[in-house]
PDB file of C-alpha atoms in Angstrom:
ATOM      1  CA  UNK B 101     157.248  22.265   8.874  1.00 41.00           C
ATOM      2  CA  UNK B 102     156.369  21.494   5.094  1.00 41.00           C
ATOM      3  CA  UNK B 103     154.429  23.534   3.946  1.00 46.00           C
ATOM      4  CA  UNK B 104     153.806  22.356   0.354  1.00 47.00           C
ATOM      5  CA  UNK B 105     150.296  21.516  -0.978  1.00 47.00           C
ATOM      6  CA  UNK B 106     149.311  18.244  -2.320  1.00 46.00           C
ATOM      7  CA  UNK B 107     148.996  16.957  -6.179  1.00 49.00           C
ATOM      8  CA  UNK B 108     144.800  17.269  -6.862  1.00 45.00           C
ATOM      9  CA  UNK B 109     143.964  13.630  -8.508  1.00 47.00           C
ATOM     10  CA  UNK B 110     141.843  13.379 -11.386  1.00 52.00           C
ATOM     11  CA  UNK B 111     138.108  14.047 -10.633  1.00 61.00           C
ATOM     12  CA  UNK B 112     136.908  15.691  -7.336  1.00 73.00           C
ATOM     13  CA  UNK B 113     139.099  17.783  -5.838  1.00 84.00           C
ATOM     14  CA  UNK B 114     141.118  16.632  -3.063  1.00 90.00           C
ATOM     15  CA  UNK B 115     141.325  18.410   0.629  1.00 92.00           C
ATOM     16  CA  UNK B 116     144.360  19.848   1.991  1.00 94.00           C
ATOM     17  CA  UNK B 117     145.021  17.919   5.271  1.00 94.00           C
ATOM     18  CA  UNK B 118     146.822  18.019   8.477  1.00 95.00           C
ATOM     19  CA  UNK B 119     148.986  15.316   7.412  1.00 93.00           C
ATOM     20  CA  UNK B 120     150.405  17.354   4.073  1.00 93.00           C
ATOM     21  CA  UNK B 121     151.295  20.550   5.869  1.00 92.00           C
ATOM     22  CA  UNK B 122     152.375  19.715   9.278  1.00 92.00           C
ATOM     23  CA  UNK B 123     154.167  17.054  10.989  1.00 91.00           C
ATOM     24  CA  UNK B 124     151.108  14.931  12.573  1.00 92.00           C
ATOM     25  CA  UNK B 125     149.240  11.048  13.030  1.00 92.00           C
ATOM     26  CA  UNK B 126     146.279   9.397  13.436  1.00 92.00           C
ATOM     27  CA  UNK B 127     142.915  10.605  12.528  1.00 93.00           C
ATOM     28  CA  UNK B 128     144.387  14.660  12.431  1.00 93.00           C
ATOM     29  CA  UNK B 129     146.422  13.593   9.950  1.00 93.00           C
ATOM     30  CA  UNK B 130     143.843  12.570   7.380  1.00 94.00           C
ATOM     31  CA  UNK B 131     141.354  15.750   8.652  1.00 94.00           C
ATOM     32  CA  UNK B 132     141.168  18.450   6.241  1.00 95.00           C
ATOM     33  CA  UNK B 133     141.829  21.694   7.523  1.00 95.00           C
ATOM     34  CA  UNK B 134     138.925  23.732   7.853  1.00 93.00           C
ATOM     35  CA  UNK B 135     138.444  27.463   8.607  1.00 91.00           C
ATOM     36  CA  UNK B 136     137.202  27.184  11.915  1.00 89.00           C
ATOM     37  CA  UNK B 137     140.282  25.675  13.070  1.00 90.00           C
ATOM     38  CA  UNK B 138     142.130  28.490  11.021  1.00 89.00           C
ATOM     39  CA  UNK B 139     140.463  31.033  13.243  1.00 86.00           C
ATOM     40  CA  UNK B 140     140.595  29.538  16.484  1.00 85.00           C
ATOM     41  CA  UNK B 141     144.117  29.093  16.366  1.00 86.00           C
ATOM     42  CA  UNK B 142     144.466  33.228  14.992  1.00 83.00           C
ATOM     43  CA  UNK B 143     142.668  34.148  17.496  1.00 80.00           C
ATOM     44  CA  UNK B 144     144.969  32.015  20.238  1.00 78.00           C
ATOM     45  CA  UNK B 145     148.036  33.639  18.503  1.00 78.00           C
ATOM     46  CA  UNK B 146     146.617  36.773  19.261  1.00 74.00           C
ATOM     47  CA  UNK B 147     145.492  36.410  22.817  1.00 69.00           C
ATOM     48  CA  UNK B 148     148.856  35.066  23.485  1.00 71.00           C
ATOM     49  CA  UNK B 149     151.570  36.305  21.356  1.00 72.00           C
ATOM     50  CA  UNK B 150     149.918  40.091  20.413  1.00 69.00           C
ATOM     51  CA  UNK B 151     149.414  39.134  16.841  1.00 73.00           C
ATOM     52  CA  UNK B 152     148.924  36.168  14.055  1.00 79.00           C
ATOM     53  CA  UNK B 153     152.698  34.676  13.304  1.00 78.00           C
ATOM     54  CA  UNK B 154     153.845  35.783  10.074  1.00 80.00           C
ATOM     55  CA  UNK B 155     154.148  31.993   8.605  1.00 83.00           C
ATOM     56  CA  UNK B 156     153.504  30.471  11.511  1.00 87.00           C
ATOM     57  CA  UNK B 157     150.768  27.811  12.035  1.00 91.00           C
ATOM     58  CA  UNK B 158     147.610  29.917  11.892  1.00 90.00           C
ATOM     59  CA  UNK B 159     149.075  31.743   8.759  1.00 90.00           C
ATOM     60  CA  UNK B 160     149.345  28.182   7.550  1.00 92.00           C
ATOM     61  CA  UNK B 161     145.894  27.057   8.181  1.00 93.00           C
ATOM     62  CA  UNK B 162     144.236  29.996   6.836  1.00 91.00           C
ATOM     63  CA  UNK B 163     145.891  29.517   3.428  1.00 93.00           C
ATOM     64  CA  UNK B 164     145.447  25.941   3.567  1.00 93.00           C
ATOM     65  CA  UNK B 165     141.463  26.779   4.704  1.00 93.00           C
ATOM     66  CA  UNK B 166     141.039  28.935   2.245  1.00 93.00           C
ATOM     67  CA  UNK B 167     141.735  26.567  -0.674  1.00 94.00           C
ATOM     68  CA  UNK B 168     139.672  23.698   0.656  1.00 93.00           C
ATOM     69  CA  UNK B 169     137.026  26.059   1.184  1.00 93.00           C
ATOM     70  CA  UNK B 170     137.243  27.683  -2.696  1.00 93.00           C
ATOM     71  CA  UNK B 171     137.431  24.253  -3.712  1.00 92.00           C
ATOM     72  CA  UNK B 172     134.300  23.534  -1.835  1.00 93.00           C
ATOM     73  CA  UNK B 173     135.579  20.437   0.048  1.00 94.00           C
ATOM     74  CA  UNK B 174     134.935  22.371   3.372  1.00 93.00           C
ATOM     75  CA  UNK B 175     132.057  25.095   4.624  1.00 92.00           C
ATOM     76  CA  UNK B 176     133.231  28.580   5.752  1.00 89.00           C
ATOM     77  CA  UNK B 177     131.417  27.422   9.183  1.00 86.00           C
ATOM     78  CA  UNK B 178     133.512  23.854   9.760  1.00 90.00           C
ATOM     79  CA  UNK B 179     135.643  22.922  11.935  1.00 88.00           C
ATOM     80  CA  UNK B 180     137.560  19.933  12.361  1.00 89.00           C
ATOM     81  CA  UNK B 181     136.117  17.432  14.526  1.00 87.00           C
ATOM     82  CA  UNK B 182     139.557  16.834  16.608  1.00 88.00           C
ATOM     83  CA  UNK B 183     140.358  20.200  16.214  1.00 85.00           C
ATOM     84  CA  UNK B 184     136.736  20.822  17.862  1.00 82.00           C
ATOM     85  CA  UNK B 185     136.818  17.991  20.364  1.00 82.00           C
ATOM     86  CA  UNK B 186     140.622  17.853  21.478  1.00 84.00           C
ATOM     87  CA  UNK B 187     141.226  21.967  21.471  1.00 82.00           C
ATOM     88  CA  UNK B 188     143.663  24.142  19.629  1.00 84.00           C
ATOM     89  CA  UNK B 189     146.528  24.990  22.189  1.00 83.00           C
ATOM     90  CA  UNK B 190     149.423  27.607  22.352  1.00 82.00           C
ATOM     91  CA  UNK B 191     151.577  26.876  26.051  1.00 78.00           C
ATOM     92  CA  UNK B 192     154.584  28.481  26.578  1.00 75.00           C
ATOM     93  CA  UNK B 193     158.080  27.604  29.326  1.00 74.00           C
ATOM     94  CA  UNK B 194     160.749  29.677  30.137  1.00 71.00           C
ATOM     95  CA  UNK B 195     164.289  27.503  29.401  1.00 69.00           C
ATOM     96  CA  UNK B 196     167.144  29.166  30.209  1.00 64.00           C
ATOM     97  CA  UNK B 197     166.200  32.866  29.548  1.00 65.00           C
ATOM     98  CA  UNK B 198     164.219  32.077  26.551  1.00 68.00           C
ATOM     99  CA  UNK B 199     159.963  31.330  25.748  1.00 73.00           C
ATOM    100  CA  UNK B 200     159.613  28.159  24.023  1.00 80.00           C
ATOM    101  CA  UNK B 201     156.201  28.444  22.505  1.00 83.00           C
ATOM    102  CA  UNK B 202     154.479  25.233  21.519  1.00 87.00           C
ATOM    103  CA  UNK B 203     151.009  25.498  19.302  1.00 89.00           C
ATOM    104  CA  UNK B 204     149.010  22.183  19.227  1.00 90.00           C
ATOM    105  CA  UNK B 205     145.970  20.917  17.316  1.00 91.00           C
ATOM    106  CA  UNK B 206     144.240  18.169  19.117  1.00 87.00           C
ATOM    107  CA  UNK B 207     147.618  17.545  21.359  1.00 87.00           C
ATOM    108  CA  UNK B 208     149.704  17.281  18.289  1.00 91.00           C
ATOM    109  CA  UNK B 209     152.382  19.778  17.714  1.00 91.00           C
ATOM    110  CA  UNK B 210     152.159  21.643  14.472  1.00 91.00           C
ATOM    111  CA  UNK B 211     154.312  24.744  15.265  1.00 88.00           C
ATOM    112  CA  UNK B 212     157.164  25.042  17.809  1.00 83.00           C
ATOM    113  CA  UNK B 213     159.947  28.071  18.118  1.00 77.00           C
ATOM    114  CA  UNK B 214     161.735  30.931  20.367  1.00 74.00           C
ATOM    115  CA  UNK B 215     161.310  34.153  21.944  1.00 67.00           C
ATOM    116  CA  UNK B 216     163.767  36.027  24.196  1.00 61.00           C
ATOM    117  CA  UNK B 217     162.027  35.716  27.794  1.00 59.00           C
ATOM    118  CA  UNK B 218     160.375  38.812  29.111  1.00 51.00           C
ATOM    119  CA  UNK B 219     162.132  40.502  32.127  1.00 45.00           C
ATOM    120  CA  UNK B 220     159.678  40.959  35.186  1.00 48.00           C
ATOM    121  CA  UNK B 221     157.375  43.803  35.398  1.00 44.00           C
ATOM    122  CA  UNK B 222     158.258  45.993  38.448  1.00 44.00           C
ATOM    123  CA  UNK B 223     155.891  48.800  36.950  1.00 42.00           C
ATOM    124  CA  UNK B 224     153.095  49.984  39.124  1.00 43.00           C
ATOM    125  CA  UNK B 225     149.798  49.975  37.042  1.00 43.00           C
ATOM    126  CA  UNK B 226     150.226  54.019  37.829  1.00 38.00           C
ATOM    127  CA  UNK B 227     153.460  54.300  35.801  1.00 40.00           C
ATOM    128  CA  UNK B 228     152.031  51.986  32.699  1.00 45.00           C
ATOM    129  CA  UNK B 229     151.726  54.116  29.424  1.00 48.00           C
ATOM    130  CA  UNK B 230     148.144  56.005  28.975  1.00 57.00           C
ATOM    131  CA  UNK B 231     147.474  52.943  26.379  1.00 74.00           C
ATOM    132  CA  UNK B 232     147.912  50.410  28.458  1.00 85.00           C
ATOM    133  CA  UNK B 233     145.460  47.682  28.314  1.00 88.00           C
ATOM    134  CA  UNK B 234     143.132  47.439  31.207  1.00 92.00           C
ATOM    135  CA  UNK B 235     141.378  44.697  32.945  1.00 94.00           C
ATOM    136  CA  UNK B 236     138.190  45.416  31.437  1.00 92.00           C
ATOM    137  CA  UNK B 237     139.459  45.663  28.273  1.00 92.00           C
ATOM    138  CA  UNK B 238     141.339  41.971  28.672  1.00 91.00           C
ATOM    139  CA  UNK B 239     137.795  40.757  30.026  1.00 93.00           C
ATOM    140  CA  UNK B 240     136.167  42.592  26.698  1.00 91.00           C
ATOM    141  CA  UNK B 241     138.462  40.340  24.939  1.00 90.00           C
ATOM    142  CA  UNK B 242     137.476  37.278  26.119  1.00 89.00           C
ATOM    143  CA  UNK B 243     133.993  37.335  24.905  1.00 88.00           C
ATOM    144  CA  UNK B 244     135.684  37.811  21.022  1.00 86.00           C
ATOM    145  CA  UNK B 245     137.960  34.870  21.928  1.00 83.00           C
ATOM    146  CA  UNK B 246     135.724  32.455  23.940  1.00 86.00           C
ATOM    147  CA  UNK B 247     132.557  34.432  23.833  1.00 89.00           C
ATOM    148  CA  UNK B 248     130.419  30.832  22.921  1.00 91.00           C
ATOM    149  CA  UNK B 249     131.988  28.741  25.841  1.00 93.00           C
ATOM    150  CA  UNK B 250     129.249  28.688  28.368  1.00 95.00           C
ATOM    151  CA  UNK B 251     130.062  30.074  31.796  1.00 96.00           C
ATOM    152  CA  UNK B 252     131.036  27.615  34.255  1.00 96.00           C
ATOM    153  CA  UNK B 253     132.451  28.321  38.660  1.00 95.00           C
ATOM    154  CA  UNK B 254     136.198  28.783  36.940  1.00 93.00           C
ATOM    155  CA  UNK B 255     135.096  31.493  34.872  1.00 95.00           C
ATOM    156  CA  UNK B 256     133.217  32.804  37.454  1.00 95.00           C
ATOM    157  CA  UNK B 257     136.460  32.488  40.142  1.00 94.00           C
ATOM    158  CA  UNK B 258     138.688  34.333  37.653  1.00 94.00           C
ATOM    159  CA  UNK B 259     136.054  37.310  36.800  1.00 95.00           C
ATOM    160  CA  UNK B 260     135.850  37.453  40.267  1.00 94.00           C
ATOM    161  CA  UNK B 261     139.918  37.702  41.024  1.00 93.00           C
ATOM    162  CA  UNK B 262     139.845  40.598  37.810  1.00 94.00           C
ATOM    163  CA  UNK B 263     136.684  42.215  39.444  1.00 94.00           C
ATOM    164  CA  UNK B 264     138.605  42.842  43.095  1.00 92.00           C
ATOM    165  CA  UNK B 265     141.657  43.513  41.437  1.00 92.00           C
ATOM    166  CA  UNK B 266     140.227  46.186  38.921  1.00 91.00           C
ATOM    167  CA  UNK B 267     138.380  47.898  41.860  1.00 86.00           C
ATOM    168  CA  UNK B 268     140.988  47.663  44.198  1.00 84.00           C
ATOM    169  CA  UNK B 269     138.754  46.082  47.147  1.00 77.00           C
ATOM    170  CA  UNK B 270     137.659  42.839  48.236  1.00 74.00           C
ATOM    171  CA  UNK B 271     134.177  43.795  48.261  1.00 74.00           C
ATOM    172  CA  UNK B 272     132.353  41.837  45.074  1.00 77.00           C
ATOM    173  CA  UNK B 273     129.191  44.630  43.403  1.00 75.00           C
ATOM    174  CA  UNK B 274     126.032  43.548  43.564  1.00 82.00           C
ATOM    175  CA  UNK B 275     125.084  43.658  40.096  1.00 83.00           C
ATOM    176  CA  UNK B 276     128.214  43.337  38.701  1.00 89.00           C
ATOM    177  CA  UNK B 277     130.280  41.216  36.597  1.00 93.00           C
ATOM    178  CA  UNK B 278     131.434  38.709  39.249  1.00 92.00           C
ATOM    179  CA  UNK B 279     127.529  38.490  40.783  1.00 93.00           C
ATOM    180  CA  UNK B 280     126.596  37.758  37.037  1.00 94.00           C
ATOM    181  CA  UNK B 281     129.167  35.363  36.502  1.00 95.00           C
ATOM    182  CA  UNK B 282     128.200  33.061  39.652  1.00 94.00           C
ATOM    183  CA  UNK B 283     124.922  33.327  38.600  1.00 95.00           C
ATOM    184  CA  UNK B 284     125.196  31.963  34.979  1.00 95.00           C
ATOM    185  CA  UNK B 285     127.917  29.443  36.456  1.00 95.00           C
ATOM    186  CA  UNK B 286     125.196  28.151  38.758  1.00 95.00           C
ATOM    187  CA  UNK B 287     122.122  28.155  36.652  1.00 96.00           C
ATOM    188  CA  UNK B 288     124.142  26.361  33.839  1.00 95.00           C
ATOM    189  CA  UNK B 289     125.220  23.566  36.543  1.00 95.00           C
ATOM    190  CA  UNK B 290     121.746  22.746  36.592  1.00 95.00           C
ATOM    191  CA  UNK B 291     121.146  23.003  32.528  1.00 95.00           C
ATOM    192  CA  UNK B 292     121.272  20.309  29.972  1.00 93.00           C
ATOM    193  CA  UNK B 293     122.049  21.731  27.021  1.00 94.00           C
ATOM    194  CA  UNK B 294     124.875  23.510  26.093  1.00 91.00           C
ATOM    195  CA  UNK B 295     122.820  26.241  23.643  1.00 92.00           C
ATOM    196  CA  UNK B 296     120.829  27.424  26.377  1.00 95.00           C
ATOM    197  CA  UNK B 297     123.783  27.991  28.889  1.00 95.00           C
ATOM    198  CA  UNK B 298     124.881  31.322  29.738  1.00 96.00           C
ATOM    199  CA  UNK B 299     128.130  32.117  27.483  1.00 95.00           C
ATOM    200  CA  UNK B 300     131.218  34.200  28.248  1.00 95.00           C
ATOM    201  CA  UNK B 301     129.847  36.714  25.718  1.00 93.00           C
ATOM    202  CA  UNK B 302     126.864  37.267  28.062  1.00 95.00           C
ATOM    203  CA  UNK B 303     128.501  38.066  30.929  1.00 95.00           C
ATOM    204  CA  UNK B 304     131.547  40.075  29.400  1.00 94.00           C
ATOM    205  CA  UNK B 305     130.876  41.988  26.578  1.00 90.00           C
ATOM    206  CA  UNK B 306     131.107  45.345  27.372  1.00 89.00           C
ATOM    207  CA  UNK B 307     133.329  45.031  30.818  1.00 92.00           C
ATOM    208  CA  UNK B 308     135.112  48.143  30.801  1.00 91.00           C
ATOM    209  CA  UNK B 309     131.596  49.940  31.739  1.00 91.00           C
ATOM    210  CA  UNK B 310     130.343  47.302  34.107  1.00 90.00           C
ATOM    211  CA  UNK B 311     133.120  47.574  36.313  1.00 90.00           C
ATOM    212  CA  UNK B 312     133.197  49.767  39.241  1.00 86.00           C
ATOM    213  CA  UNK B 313     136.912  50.852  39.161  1.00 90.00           C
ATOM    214  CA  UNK B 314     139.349  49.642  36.118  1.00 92.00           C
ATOM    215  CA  UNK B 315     143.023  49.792  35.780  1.00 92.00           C
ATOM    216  CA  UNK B 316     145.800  48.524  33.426  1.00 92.00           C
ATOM    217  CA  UNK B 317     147.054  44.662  33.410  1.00 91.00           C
ATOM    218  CA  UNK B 318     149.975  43.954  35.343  1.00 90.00           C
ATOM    219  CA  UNK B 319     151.997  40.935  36.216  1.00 86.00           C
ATOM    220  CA  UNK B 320     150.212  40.227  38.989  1.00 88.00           C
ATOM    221  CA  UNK B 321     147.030  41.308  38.418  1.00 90.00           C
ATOM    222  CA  UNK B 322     147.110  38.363  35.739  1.00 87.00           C
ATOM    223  CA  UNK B 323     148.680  35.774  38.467  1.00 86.00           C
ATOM    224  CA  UNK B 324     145.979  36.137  40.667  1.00 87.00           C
ATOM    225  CA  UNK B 325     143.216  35.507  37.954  1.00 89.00           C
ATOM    226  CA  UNK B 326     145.401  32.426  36.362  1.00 86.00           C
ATOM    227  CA  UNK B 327     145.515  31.186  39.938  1.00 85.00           C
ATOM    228  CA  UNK B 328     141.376  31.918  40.689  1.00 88.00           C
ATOM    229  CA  UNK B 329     140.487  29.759  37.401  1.00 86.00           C
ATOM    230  CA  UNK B 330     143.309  26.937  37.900  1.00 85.00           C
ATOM    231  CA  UNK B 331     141.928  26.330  41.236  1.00 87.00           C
ATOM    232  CA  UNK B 332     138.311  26.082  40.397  1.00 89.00           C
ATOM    233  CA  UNK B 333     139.193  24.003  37.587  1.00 84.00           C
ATOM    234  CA  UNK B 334     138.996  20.252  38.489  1.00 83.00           C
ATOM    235  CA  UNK B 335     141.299  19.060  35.473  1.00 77.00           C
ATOM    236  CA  UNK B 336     143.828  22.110  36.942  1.00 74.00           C
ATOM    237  CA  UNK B 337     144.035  23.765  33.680  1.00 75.00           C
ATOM    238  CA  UNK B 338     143.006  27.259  31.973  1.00 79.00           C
ATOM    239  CA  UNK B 339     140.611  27.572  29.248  1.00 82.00           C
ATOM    240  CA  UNK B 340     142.703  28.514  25.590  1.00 78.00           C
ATOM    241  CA  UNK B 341     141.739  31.919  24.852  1.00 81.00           C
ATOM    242  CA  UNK B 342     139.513  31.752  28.814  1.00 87.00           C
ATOM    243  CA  UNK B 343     139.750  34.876  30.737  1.00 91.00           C
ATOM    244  CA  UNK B 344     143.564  33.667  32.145  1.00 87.00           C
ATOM    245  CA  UNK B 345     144.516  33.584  29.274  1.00 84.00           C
ATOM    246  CA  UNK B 346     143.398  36.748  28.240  1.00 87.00           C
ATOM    247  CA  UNK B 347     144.896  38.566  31.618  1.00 88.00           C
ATOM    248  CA  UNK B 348     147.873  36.973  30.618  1.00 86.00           C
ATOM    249  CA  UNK B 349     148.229  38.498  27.036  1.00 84.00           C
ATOM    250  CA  UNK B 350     147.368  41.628  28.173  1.00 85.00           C
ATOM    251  CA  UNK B 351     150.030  41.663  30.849  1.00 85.00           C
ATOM    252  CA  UNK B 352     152.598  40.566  28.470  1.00 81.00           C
ATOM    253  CA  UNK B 353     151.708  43.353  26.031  1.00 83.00           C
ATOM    254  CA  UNK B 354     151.493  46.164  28.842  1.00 81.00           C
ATOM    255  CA  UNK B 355     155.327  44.359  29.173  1.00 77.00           C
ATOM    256  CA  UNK B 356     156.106  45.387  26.233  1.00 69.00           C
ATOM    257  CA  UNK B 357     155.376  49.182  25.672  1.00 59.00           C
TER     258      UNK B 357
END
């Protein structure tokens, strides 16, 4: 990955793009980078890996952000229409003991590398350490991280699946998180416009005290949400930074303690 910064021409000053700092093609290439795209992919470092890489790609794109933006080629509120469009990505496989971890802009790789894979959890959420991140607290996180995506039924599946599983029961509380949810995802089925669509942030923020019961992330507390949102997903995918994806950082880092 080069990470070196382009010669500013004579005259206005010139953008630092895609194309100069990372390996990319076609119309990314020529895009400068703008701090919206900086932050998205942060915060996708974060949800996934536990923290911002220390020169990894959103280190990269923050620097690179904040020149174009002191050199007034880019707002503090822009975003890259690709970047916008297409998604930023972080997707991870397990080869032969190890995490490859791919980040993408747009479905263009801009920063690849490897982490020792994490042994399974065996832990019961009972044994996890007293600072254990809970299910409510993953959910609280998803409003920060996709808080503006409007609420749609995969959401609502997958609030449902961390609902049960944070009470313990099958039983779904009226006036809960999961009875919101379907509600939003249904009334925004039948609404045009994406600003007046219920938003993650809506339904989420302060989970921890709409829950009934809450408990500490685990393995497969975060298999059965992935699974709840893949299914009700017709392109078979989770949402970058989506309430899986959340679960799933959280169980990683409850891993890790």
């Amino acid at each position: 990955m080069s990470q070196g910064q382009p010669q500013r021409p004579q005259g206005d000053p010139e953008p630092i793009k895609y194309g100069d700092v990372f390996v990319v093609s076609g119309e990314l290439a020529s895009q400068p980078i703008a701090p919206q795209d900086a932050a998205a992919m942060q915060a996708a470092e974060n949800i996934v890996l536990g923290e911002t890489q220390k020169g990894g790609p959103a280190a990269v794109m923050q620097s690179a952000a904040a020149v174009n933006e002191r050199r007034g080629v880019v707002g503090h509120d822009d975003a890259t229409g690709v970047a916008r469009d297409q998604g930023i990505t972080i997707s991870e496989a397990e080869v032969a003991g190890h995490r490859i971890i791919t980040e993408a802009v747009g479905g263009q790789v801009v920063g690849q590398y490897v982490r020792p894979a994490l042994a399974n959890m065996n832990s019961p959420a009972a044994v996890l350490g007293g600072d254990a991140i809970t299910i409510g607290e993953a959910l609280e996180a998803t409003a920060l991280s996709a808080g503006d995506k409007p609420v749609d039924q995969s959401d609502a599946a997958a609030i449902q699946a961390a609902e049960v599983r944070a009470a313990r029961t099958s039983r779904i509380t009226p006036g809960g998180l999961a009875s919101s949810a379907q509600a939003a995802a249904t009334l925004n089925a039948r609404t045009m416009l994406d600003e007046n669509k219920t938003k993650l942030a809506d339904v989420l923020a302060d989970a921890t005290t709409k829950l009934p019961d809450d408990k500490p992330v685990t393995r497969e507390d975060a298999e059965g949400v992935i699974g709840a949102e893949l299914r009700n997903n017709p392109d078979l995918a989770t949402h970058p930074g989506g309430v899986a994806s959340s679960m799933a950082a959280a169980a990683r880092l409850n891993q890790e303690k």
